[in-house]
CSV table of C-alpha atoms in Angstrom, one decimal:
chain,number,residue,atom,x,y,z
A,107,UNK,CA,-47.7,-14.9,2.9
A,108,UNK,CA,-50.0,-11.9,2.4
A,109,UNK,CA,-48.8,-8.4,1.8
A,110,UNK,CA,-49.6,-7.3,5.3
A,111,UNK,CA,-47.4,-10.0,6.7
A,112,UNK,CA,-44.7,-9.1,4.2
A,113,UNK,CA,-44.8,-5.4,5.2
A,114,UNK,CA,-44.2,-6.4,8.8
A,115,UNK,CA,-41.3,-8.8,8.0
A,116,UNK,CA,-39.5,-6.3,5.7
A,117,UNK,CA,-39.8,-3.4,8.1
A,118,UNK,CA,-42.1,-1.3,5.8
A,119,UNK,CA,-43.3,1.9,7.4
A,120,UNK,CA,-46.7,1.7,5.8
A,121,UNK,CA,-48.8,-0.1,3.1
A,122,UNK,CA,-50.6,1.7,0.4
A,123,UNK,CA,-53.0,0.7,-2.4
A,124,UNK,CA,-53.8,-2.7,-1.0
A,125,UNK,CA,-56.1,-4.4,1.5
A,126,UNK,CA,-53.2,-6.5,2.7
A,127,UNK,CA,-54.7,-9.9,2.1
A,128,UNK,CA,-53.2,-10.4,-1.4
A,129,UNK,CA,-50.7,-13.3,-1.5
A,130,UNK,CA,-47.0,-12.8,-2.2
A,131,UNK,CA,-45.1,-15.9,-3.3
A,132,UNK,CA,-41.7,-14.7,-4.7
A,133,UNK,CA,-39.3,-11.8,-5.2
A,134,UNK,CA,-38.2,-10.5,-8.6
A,135,UNK,CA,-36.6,-7.5,-10.4
A,136,UNK,CA,-39.1,-4.8,-11.1
A,137,UNK,CA,-38.8,-5.2,-14.9
A,138,UNK,CA,-39.5,-8.9,-14.6
A,139,UNK,CA,-42.3,-8.6,-12.1
A,140,UNK,CA,-45.1,-11.1,-12.2
A,141,UNK,CA,-48.4,-11.4,-10.3
A,142,UNK,CA,-47.6,-12.6,-6.8
A,143,UNK,CA,-44.1,-11.1,-6.7
A,144,UNK,CA,-42.6,-8.4,-4.6
A,145,UNK,CA,-40.0,-6.1,-6.0
A,146,UNK,CA,-38.4,-2.7,-5.2
A,147,UNK,CA,-37.2,0.6,-6.5
A,148,UNK,CA,-33.9,1.7,-5.0
A,149,UNK,CA,-32.6,3.7,-7.9
A,150,UNK,CA,-34.4,6.5,-9.8
A,151,UNK,CA,-33.4,4.8,-13.1
A,152,UNK,CA,-36.0,2.1,-12.4
A,153,UNK,CA,-38.9,4.4,-11.5
A,154,UNK,CA,-40.1,4.2,-15.1
A,155,UNK,CA,-41.1,0.6,-14.5
A,156,UNK,CA,-43.6,1.5,-11.8
A,157,UNK,CA,-46.4,2.0,-14.3
A,158,UNK,CA,-45.7,-1.2,-16.3
A,159,UNK,CA,-44.6,-3.8,-13.8
A,160,UNK,CA,-46.9,-6.8,-13.2
A,161,UNK,CA,-45.5,-7.4,-9.7
A,162,UNK,CA,-48.1,-7.4,-6.9
A,163,UNK,CA,-46.1,-5.3,-4.5
A,164,UNK,CA,-43.3,-2.7,-4.8
A,165,UNK,CA,-41.0,-1.5,-2.0
A,166,UNK,CA,-40.2,2.2,-2.4
A,167,UNK,CA,-38.8,5.1,-0.4
A,168,UNK,CA,-40.9,7.2,1.9
A,169,UNK,CA,-40.7,10.1,-0.6
A,170,UNK,CA,-41.2,8.5,-4.0
A,171,UNK,CA,-44.2,10.1,-5.7
A,172,UNK,CA,-46.6,7.4,-7.0
A,173,UNK,CA,-48.8,8.5,-10.0
A,174,UNK,CA,-52.5,8.5,-9.1
A,175,UNK,CA,-53.3,6.4,-12.2
A,176,UNK,CA,-51.7,3.5,-10.4
A,177,UNK,CA,-54.9,2.9,-8.4
A,178,UNK,CA,-55.2,-0.5,-9.9
A,179,UNK,CA,-51.5,-1.2,-9.9
A,180,UNK,CA,-49.2,-2.9,-7.4
A,181,UNK,CA,-49.3,-2.4,-3.7
A,182,UNK,CA,-46.8,0.1,-2.4
A,183,UNK,CA,-44.7,-0.6,0.7
A,184,UNK,CA,-43.0,2.5,2.0
A,185,UNK,CA,-39.6,1.9,3.6
A,186,UNK,CA,-36.9,4.0,5.0
A,187,UNK,CA,-34.4,1.9,3.0
A,188,UNK,CA,-36.0,0.1,0.0
A,189,UNK,CA,-32.9,-1.9,-0.7
A,190,UNK,CA,-32.8,-3.2,2.9
A,191,UNK,CA,-36.5,-4.0,2.7
A,192,UNK,CA,-36.0,-6.0,-0.5
A,193,UNK,CA,-33.0,-7.8,1.0
A,194,UNK,CA,-35.3,-9.0,3.8
A,195,UNK,CA,-37.9,-10.1,1.3
A,196,UNK,CA,-35.2,-12.1,-0.6
A,197,UNK,CA,-34.3,-13.8,2.6
A,198,UNK,CA,-37.9,-14.8,3.1
A,199,UNK,CA,-38.3,-16.4,-0.3
A,200,UNK,CA,-34.8,-17.8,-0.7
A,201,UNK,CA,-34.3,-21.5,-0.3
A,202,UNK,CA,-32.4,-22.5,2.8
A,203,UNK,CA,-28.7,-22.8,2.1
A,204,UNK,CA,-27.4,-26.3,2.0
A,205,UNK,CA,-25.5,-27.4,5.1
A,206,UNK,CA,-23.0,-30.2,4.6
A,207,UNK,CA,-23.1,-33.0,7.1
A,208,UNK,CA,-21.0,-32.9,10.2
A,209,UNK,CA,-17.6,-34.5,10.4
A,210,UNK,CA,-14.5,-35.0,8.3
A,211,UNK,CA,-14.7,-36.5,4.8
A,212,UNK,CA,-12.7,-39.7,4.3
A,213,UNK,CA,-10.5,-38.0,1.7
A,214,UNK,CA,-9.5,-35.1,3.8
A,215,UNK,CA,-6.1,-34.9,5.3
A,216,UNK,CA,-6.1,-33.6,8.9
A,217,UNK,CA,-2.9,-33.4,11.0
A,218,UNK,CA,-3.3,-35.3,14.3
A,219,UNK,CA,-2.3,-32.2,16.2
A,220,UNK,CA,-5.2,-30.1,14.7
A,221,UNK,CA,-8.3,-29.5,16.8
A,222,UNK,CA,-11.5,-29.5,14.8
A,223,UNK,CA,-14.8,-28.9,16.7
A,224,UNK,CA,-17.2,-31.8,16.6
A,225,UNK,CA,-19.9,-29.6,14.9
A,226,UNK,CA,-17.6,-28.5,12.0
A,227,UNK,CA,-17.6,-30.0,8.5
A,228,UNK,CA,-14.4,-30.8,6.7
A,229,UNK,CA,-15.1,-31.5,3.0
A,230,UNK,CA,-13.5,-33.8,0.4
A,231,UNK,CA,-9.8,-33.3,-0.3
A,232,UNK,CA,-9.3,-30.6,2.3
A,233,UNK,CA,-5.9,-30.3,3.9
A,234,UNK,CA,-5.6,-29.1,7.5
A,235,UNK,CA,-2.1,-28.6,8.8
A,236,UNK,CA,-0.4,-29.1,12.2
A,237,UNK,CA,-1.8,-27.0,15.1
A,238,UNK,CA,-4.8,-25.7,13.2
A,239,UNK,CA,-7.9,-24.9,15.3
A,240,UNK,CA,-11.4,-25.0,13.7
A,241,UNK,CA,-14.3,-23.6,15.6
A,242,UNK,CA,-17.9,-24.7,16.1
A,243,UNK,CA,-20.2,-25.0,13.1
A,244,UNK,CA,-17.5,-23.9,10.7
A,245,UNK,CA,-17.6,-25.4,7.1
A,246,UNK,CA,-14.4,-26.0,5.1
A,247,UNK,CA,-15.4,-27.0,1.7
A,248,UNK,CA,-13.9,-29.2,-1.1
A,249,UNK,CA,-10.3,-28.8,-1.8
A,250,UNK,CA,-9.5,-26.0,0.7
A,251,UNK,CA,-6.0,-25.7,2.2
A,252,UNK,CA,-5.5,-24.6,5.8
A,253,UNK,CA,-1.8,-24.0,6.7
A,254,UNK,CA,-0.2,-24.9,10.1
A,255,UNK,CA,-1.0,-23.0,13.3
A,256,UNK,CA,-4.0,-21.2,11.7
A,257,UNK,CA,-7.0,-20.4,13.9
A,258,UNK,CA,-10.5,-20.3,12.4
A,259,UNK,CA,-13.4,-19.2,14.6
A,260,UNK,CA,-17.0,-20.3,14.9
A,261,UNK,CA,-19.7,-20.3,12.1
A,262,UNK,CA,-17.1,-19.6,9.3
A,263,UNK,CA,-17.6,-20.8,5.7
A,264,UNK,CA,-14.4,-21.5,3.7
A,265,UNK,CA,-15.4,-22.2,0.1
A,266,UNK,CA,-13.9,-24.7,-2.4
A,267,UNK,CA,-10.2,-24.4,-3.3
A,268,UNK,CA,-9.5,-21.4,-0.9
A,269,UNK,CA,-6.0,-21.3,0.5
A,270,UNK,CA,-5.4,-20.0,4.0
A,271,UNK,CA,-1.7,-20.1,4.8
A,272,UNK,CA,0.1,-20.8,8.0
A,273,UNK,CA,-0.5,-18.8,11.2
A,274,UNK,CA,-3.5,-16.8,9.9
A,275,UNK,CA,-6.1,-15.6,12.5
A,276,UNK,CA,-9.7,-15.9,11.3
A,277,UNK,CA,-12.5,-14.6,13.5
A,278,UNK,CA,-16.1,-15.7,13.8
A,279,UNK,CA,-18.7,-15.7,11.0
A,280,UNK,CA,-16.1,-15.1,8.4
A,281,UNK,CA,-16.7,-16.1,4.7
A,282,UNK,CA,-13.7,-16.8,2.4
A,283,UNK,CA,-14.8,-17.1,-1.2
A,284,UNK,CA,-13.8,-19.9,-3.6
A,285,UNK,CA,-10.3,-19.7,-4.9
A,286,UNK,CA,-9.3,-16.9,-2.6
A,287,UNK,CA,-5.8,-16.8,-1.0
A,288,UNK,CA,-5.2,-15.5,2.5
A,289,UNK,CA,-1.6,-15.0,3.6
A,290,UNK,CA,0.6,-15.5,0.5
A,291,UNK,CA,3.8,-13.5,0.6
A,292,UNK,CA,3.6,-9.8,0.2
A,293,UNK,CA,5.4,-8.3,-2.8
A,294,UNK,CA,8.7,-7.2,-1.3
A,295,UNK,CA,12.1,-7.1,-3.1
A,296,UNK,CA,15.4,-5.2,-2.6
A,297,UNK,CA,16.9,-4.0,-5.9
A,298,UNK,CA,20.6,-5.0,-6.2
A,299,UNK,CA,23.4,-3.3,-7.9
A,300,UNK,CA,23.6,-5.9,-10.7
A,301,UNK,CA,20.0,-5.3,-11.7
A,302,UNK,CA,18.6,-8.4,-9.9
A,303,UNK,CA,16.2,-8.4,-6.9
A,304,UNK,CA,16.6,-10.0,-3.5
A,305,UNK,CA,13.4,-11.2,-1.9
A,306,UNK,CA,12.5,-9.6,1.5
A,307,UNK,CA,11.2,-12.4,3.8
A,308,UNK,CA,7.5,-12.0,4.6
A,309,UNK,CA,7.1,-13.2,8.2
A,310,UNK,CA,3.9,-11.5,9.3
A,311,UNK,CA,0.3,-12.7,9.3
A,312,UNK,CA,-3.2,-11.8,8.1
A,313,UNK,CA,-6.0,-11.2,10.7
A,314,UNK,CA,-9.6,-11.3,9.5
A,315,UNK,CA,-11.8,-10.0,12.3
A,316,UNK,CA,-15.5,-11.1,12.9
A,317,UNK,CA,-18.1,-10.9,10.2
A,318,UNK,CA,-15.6,-10.3,7.3
A,319,UNK,CA,-16.7,-11.6,3.9
A,320,UNK,CA,-14.1,-12.2,1.2
A,321,UNK,CA,-15.2,-12.7,-2.4
A,322,UNK,CA,-14.0,-15.3,-4.9
A,323,UNK,CA,-10.4,-15.2,-6.2
A,324,UNK,CA,-9.5,-12.3,-3.9
A,325,UNK,CA,-6.0,-12.2,-2.4
A,326,UNK,CA,-4.8,-10.7,0.9
A,327,UNK,CA,-1.0,-10.8,1.4
A,328,UNK,CA,0.7,-11.6,4.7
A,329,UNK,CA,2.5,-8.7,6.3
A,330,UNK,CA,6.3,-8.3,6.0
A,331,UNK,CA,6.3,-8.0,9.7
A,332,UNK,CA,3.4,-7.7,12.2
A,333,UNK,CA,0.0,-8.0,10.4
A,334,UNK,CA,-2.3,-7.2,7.6
A,335,UNK,CA,-5.6,-6.6,9.3
A,336,UNK,CA,-9.1,-6.7,7.9
A,337,UNK,CA,-11.4,-5.3,10.6
A,338,UNK,CA,-14.8,-6.3,11.7
A,339,UNK,CA,-17.6,-6.2,9.1
A,340,UNK,CA,-15.5,-5.6,6.0
A,341,UNK,CA,-17.0,-6.9,2.8
A,342,UNK,CA,-14.8,-7.5,-0.2
A,343,UNK,CA,-16.0,-8.4,-3.7
A,344,UNK,CA,-14.3,-10.8,-6.1
A,345,UNK,CA,-10.8,-10.3,-7.7
A,346,UNK,CA,-9.4,-7.8,-5.2
A,347,UNK,CA,-5.8,-7.4,-4.2
A,348,UNK,CA,-4.8,-6.4,-0.7
A,349,UNK,CA,-1.1,-6.0,-0.2
A,350,UNK,CA,1.1,-6.5,2.8
A,351,UNK,CA,0.6,-4.5,6.0
A,352,UNK,CA,-2.7,-3.0,4.8
A,353,UNK,CA,-5.4,-2.2,7.3
A,354,UNK,CA,-9.1,-1.9,6.3
A,355,UNK,CA,-11.3,-0.1,8.8
A,356,UNK,CA,-14.6,-1.5,10.2
A,357,UNK,CA,-17.5,-2.0,7.8
A,358,UNK,CA,-15.6,-0.9,4.7
A,359,UNK,CA,-16.8,-2.3,1.4
A,360,UNK,CA,-15.1,-2.7,-2.0
A,361,UNK,CA,-16.2,-3.6,-5.4
A,362,UNK,CA,-14.3,-6.0,-7.8
A,363,UNK,CA,-10.8,-5.4,-9.0
A,364,UNK,CA,-9.7,-2.9,-6.4
A,365,UNK,CA,-6.0,-2.9,-5.7
A,366,UNK,CA,-4.4,-1.5,-2.5
A,367,UNK,CA,-0.6,-1.2,-2.2
A,368,UNK,CA,1.4,-2.0,0.9
A,369,UNK,CA,1.0,-0.3,4.3
A,370,UNK,CA,-2.0,1.7,3.2
A,371,UNK,CA,-4.7,2.2,6.0
A,372,UNK,CA,-8.3,2.8,5.2
A,373,UNK,CA,-10.7,4.3,7.8
A,374,UNK,CA,-14.1,2.9,8.9
A,375,UNK,CA,-17.1,2.8,6.5
A,376,UNK,CA,-15.1,3.5,3.4
A,377,UNK,CA,-16.9,2.6,0.1
A,378,UNK,CA,-14.6,1.8,-2.8
A,379,UNK,CA,-15.8,1.5,-6.4
A,380,UNK,CA,-14.6,-1.2,-8.9
A,381,UNK,CA,-11.1,-1.0,-10.3
A,382,UNK,CA,-10.0,1.8,-8.0
A,383,UNK,CA,-6.4,1.8,-7.0
A,384,UNK,CA,-4.4,3.1,-3.9
A,385,UNK,CA,-0.7,3.7,-3.8
A,386,UNK,CA,1.2,2.6,-0.7
A,387,UNK,CA,1.8,4.2,2.7
A,388,UNK,CA,-1.3,6.5,2.6
A,389,UNK,CA,-4.3,6.8,4.9
A,390,UNK,CA,-8.0,7.6,4.5
A,391,UNK,CA,-10.3,8.9,7.2
A,392,UNK,CA,-13.7,7.5,8.0
A,393,UNK,CA,-16.7,7.6,5.6
A,394,UNK,CA,-14.7,8.2,2.4
A,395,UNK,CA,-16.3,7.2,-0.9
A,396,UNK,CA,-13.9,6.5,-3.8
A,397,UNK,CA,-15.5,6.3,-7.3
A,398,UNK,CA,-14.9,3.5,-9.7
A,399,UNK,CA,-11.5,3.5,-11.6
A,400,UNK,CA,-10.2,6.3,-9.4
A,401,UNK,CA,-6.5,6.5,-8.4
A,402,UNK,CA,-5.8,7.5,-4.8
A,403,UNK,CA,-2.2,8.8,-4.6
A,404,UNK,CA,-2.2,10.7,-1.4
A,405,UNK,CA,-3.9,10.6,2.0
A,406,UNK,CA,-7.5,11.6,2.3
A,407,UNK,CA,-8.2,13.6,5.5
A,408,UNK,CA,-11.9,14.6,5.0
A,409,UNK,CA,-15.0,12.4,4.6
A,410,UNK,CA,-16.8,12.6,1.3
A,411,UNK,CA,-16.7,11.5,-2.4
A,412,UNK,CA,-13.4,11.4,-4.3
A,413,UNK,CA,-13.2,10.6,-8.0
A,414,UNK,CA,-10.7,10.6,-10.9
A,415,UNK,CA,-7.0,9.8,-11.3
A,416,UNK,CA,-5.4,11.3,-9.3
A,417,UNK,CA,-8.5,11.3,-7.1
A,418,UNK,CA,-9.9,14.7,-6.2
A,419,UNK,CA,-12.9,15.9,-4.2
A,420,UNK,CA,-16.0,14.8,-6.1
A,421,UNK,CA,-17.5,18.3,-6.6
A,422,UNK,CA,-14.2,19.6,-7.9
A,423,UNK,CA,-13.9,16.6,-10.2
A,424,UNK,CA,-17.3,17.1,-11.6
A,425,UNK,CA,-16.5,20.8,-12.4
A,426,UNK,CA,-13.3,19.7,-14.2
A,427,UNK,CA,-15.2,17.1,-16.2
A,428,UNK,CA,-17.8,19.8,-17.2
A,429,UNK,CA,-15.0,22.1,-18.2
A,430,UNK,CA,-13.3,19.4,-20.3
A,431,UNK,CA,-16.6,18.8,-22.2
A,432,UNK,CA,-16.6,22.4,-23.2
A,433,UNK,CA,-13.0,22.4,-24.4
A,434,UNK,CA,-13.7,21.5,-28.1
A,435,UNK,CA,-16.1,24.5,-28.4
A,436,UNK,CA,-13.6,26.7,-26.5
A,437,UNK,CA,-10.8,25.7,-28.9
A,438,UNK,CA,-12.9,26.6,-31.9
A,439,UNK,CA,-13.7,30.0,-30.4
A,440,UNK,CA,-10.0,30.6,-29.8
A,441,UNK,CA,-9.1,29.7,-33.4
A,442,UNK,CA,-11.7,32.1,-34.7
A,443,UNK,CA,-10.5,34.9,-32.4
A,444,UNK,CA,-6.9,34.2,-33.6
A,445,UNK,CA,-8.1,34.4,-37.2
A,446,UNK,CA,-9.9,37.6,-36.6
A,447,UNK,CA,-6.9,39.1,-34.8
A,448,UNK,CA,-4.6,38.0,-37.7
A,449,UNK,CA,-7.0,39.7,-40.2
A,450,UNK,CA,-7.1,42.9,-38.2
A,451,UNK,CA,-3.3,42.9,-37.9
A,452,UNK,CA,-3.0,42.5,-41.7
A,453,UNK,CA,-5.4,45.4,-42.3
A,454,UNK,CA,-3.4,47.6,-39.9
A,455,UNK,CA,-0.2,46.6,-41.5
A,456,UNK,CA,-1.4,47.5,-45.0
A,457,UNK,CA,-2.6,50.9,-43.8
């Protein structure tokens, strides 16, 4: 397609430095740009590549200043959200995802009481237990396990070797990544007087609402009682641990290796950086951002950025970090002052 068509399909606000007839055939990273490619700048760190990229078109923000000397450089597509524009471009040039054939593979084990929609695909070596319901156009891939009395909605994609235990409730358009486990027992034990631990039965369920996406090797524990609930539109990266009775608010996103302890409830549109941790029984309000490797140990009642361990307001944390960087110099100054005071004291004593 030509650049003019690309601008329309990616939602660009306007096109600069091009006639619009130039052909675009692929999408690349800006540092790997080649003629015929579209790329983008969504982070100021990559602005330095604007003068050297060989890409034919670059999607940028409305406000990025383009050097005048780029008159013979790439076409500029202005967008309100360059990252979203590039995501649309990737969709245009990505190969269509493979769709397994309809029906049930001969090696799959499906309980006679299960109800599988005729438009679903059940892959090789899949196990589907008693009373399971699988909706229209849902794909359950090689080696997945679906426990008894679980409900899976329409247009879902359960990847290889995922495990969904009994009585789970999965909405529509849900993705469960390879090797993920939905509904294993929560971590609950009663300490006994003799130093041993008695297991607390975990009899609740997990609910994944519509449009939830779960990364590979992520685990979401069933509730002790009631439910662990992942609300509509939540996106979880790989290798995340969600404990029993946790609730994640709508459109919350988390990077890899986040851990959330039991009964914690996150608000809507929270953003959580990699390796952050939450203690149990706390809450966050809507639109909270938690920085990578932060430790959240108490409830967060105001929107905004929180960083550090224990997590603090982002502005306060930056001030603390600035102060800590100046500590070595401050310590040296204090030592010199102490030495000067000691010398003055010695002079006064001799007098």
